Coordinates of C-alpha atoms in Angstrom, one line a residue:
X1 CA -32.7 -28.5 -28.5
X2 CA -30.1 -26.8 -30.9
X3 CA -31.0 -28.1 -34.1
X4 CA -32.0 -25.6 -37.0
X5 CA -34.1 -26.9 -40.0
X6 CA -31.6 -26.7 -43.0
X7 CA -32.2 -26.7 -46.5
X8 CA -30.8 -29.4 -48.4
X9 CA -29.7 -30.3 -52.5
X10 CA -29.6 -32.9 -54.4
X11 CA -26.3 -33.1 -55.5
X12 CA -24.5 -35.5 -58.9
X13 CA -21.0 -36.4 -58.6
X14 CA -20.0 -35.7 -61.9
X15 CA -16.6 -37.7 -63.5
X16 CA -15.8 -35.7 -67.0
X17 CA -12.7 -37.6 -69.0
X18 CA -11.2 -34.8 -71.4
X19 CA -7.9 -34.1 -73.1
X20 CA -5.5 -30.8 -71.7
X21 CA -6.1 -28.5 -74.4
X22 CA -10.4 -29.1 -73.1
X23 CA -9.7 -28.3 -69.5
X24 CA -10.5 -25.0 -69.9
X25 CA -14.4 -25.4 -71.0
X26 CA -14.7 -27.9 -68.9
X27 CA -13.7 -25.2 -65.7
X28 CA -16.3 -22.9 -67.6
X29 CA -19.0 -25.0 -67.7
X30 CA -18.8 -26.1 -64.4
X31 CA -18.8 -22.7 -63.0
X32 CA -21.4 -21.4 -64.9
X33 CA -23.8 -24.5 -63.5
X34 CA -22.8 -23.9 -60.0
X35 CA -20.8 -27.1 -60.1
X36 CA -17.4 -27.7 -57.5
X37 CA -14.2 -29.3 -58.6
X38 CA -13.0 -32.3 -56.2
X39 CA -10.5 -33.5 -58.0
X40 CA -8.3 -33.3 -61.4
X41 CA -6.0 -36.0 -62.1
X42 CA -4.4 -37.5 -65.0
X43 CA -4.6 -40.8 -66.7
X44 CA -1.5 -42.5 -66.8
X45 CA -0.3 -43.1 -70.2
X46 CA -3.1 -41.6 -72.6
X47 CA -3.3 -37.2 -72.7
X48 CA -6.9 -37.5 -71.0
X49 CA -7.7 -36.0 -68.1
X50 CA -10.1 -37.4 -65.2
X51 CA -11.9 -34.5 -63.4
X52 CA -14.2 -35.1 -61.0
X53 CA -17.1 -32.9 -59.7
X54 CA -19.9 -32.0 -57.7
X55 CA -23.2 -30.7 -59.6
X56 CA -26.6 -29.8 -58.5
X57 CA -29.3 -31.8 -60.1
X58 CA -31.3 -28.3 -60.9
X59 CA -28.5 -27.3 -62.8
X60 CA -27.7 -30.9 -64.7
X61 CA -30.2 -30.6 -67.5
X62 CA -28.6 -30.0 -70.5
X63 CA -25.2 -30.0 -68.8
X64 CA -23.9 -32.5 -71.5
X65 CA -24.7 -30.4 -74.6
X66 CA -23.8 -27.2 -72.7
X67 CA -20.3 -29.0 -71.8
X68 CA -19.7 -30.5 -75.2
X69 CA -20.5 -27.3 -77.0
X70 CA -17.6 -25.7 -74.3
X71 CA -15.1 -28.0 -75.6
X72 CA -16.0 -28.5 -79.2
X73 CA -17.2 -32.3 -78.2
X74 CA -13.9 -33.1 -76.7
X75 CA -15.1 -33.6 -73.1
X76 CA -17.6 -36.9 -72.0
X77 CA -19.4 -36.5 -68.8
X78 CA -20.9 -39.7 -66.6
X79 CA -23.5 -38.3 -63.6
X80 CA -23.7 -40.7 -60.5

């Protein structure tokens, strides 16, 4: 046998929709809660940005008043 017991976390995909001039908190936060950029794009048409992330569940509560404060309320987050 040469399996080894690993530890696992629960994990949120995190989809935050934010204009350019918010990007910058948004990085922030997500850093500062241990959380991993997948993928930034842009919405055609509109200035918003769709970035999506990965972010432990340990570190999701209060995530969306810590990211809103970041951005001066510019930035709405959905956890799946």
């Amino acid at each position: 046998m040469t399996a080894e017991p690993r530890l696992m976390e629960p994990i949120f995909m995190v989809e935050i929709q934010c204009p350019e001039n918010a990007m910058g908190g948004v990085y922030k936060s997500l850093s500062r809660k241990r959380g991993a950029v997948v993928e930034e794009t842009n919405r055609p048409g509109t200035p918003l940005y769709n970035v999506k992330a990965y972010l432990p569940v340990s570190e999701s509560f209060g995530f969306t008043n810590f990211l809103r404060e970041n951005t001066s309320g510019q930035a709405f987050p959905q956890m799946v």
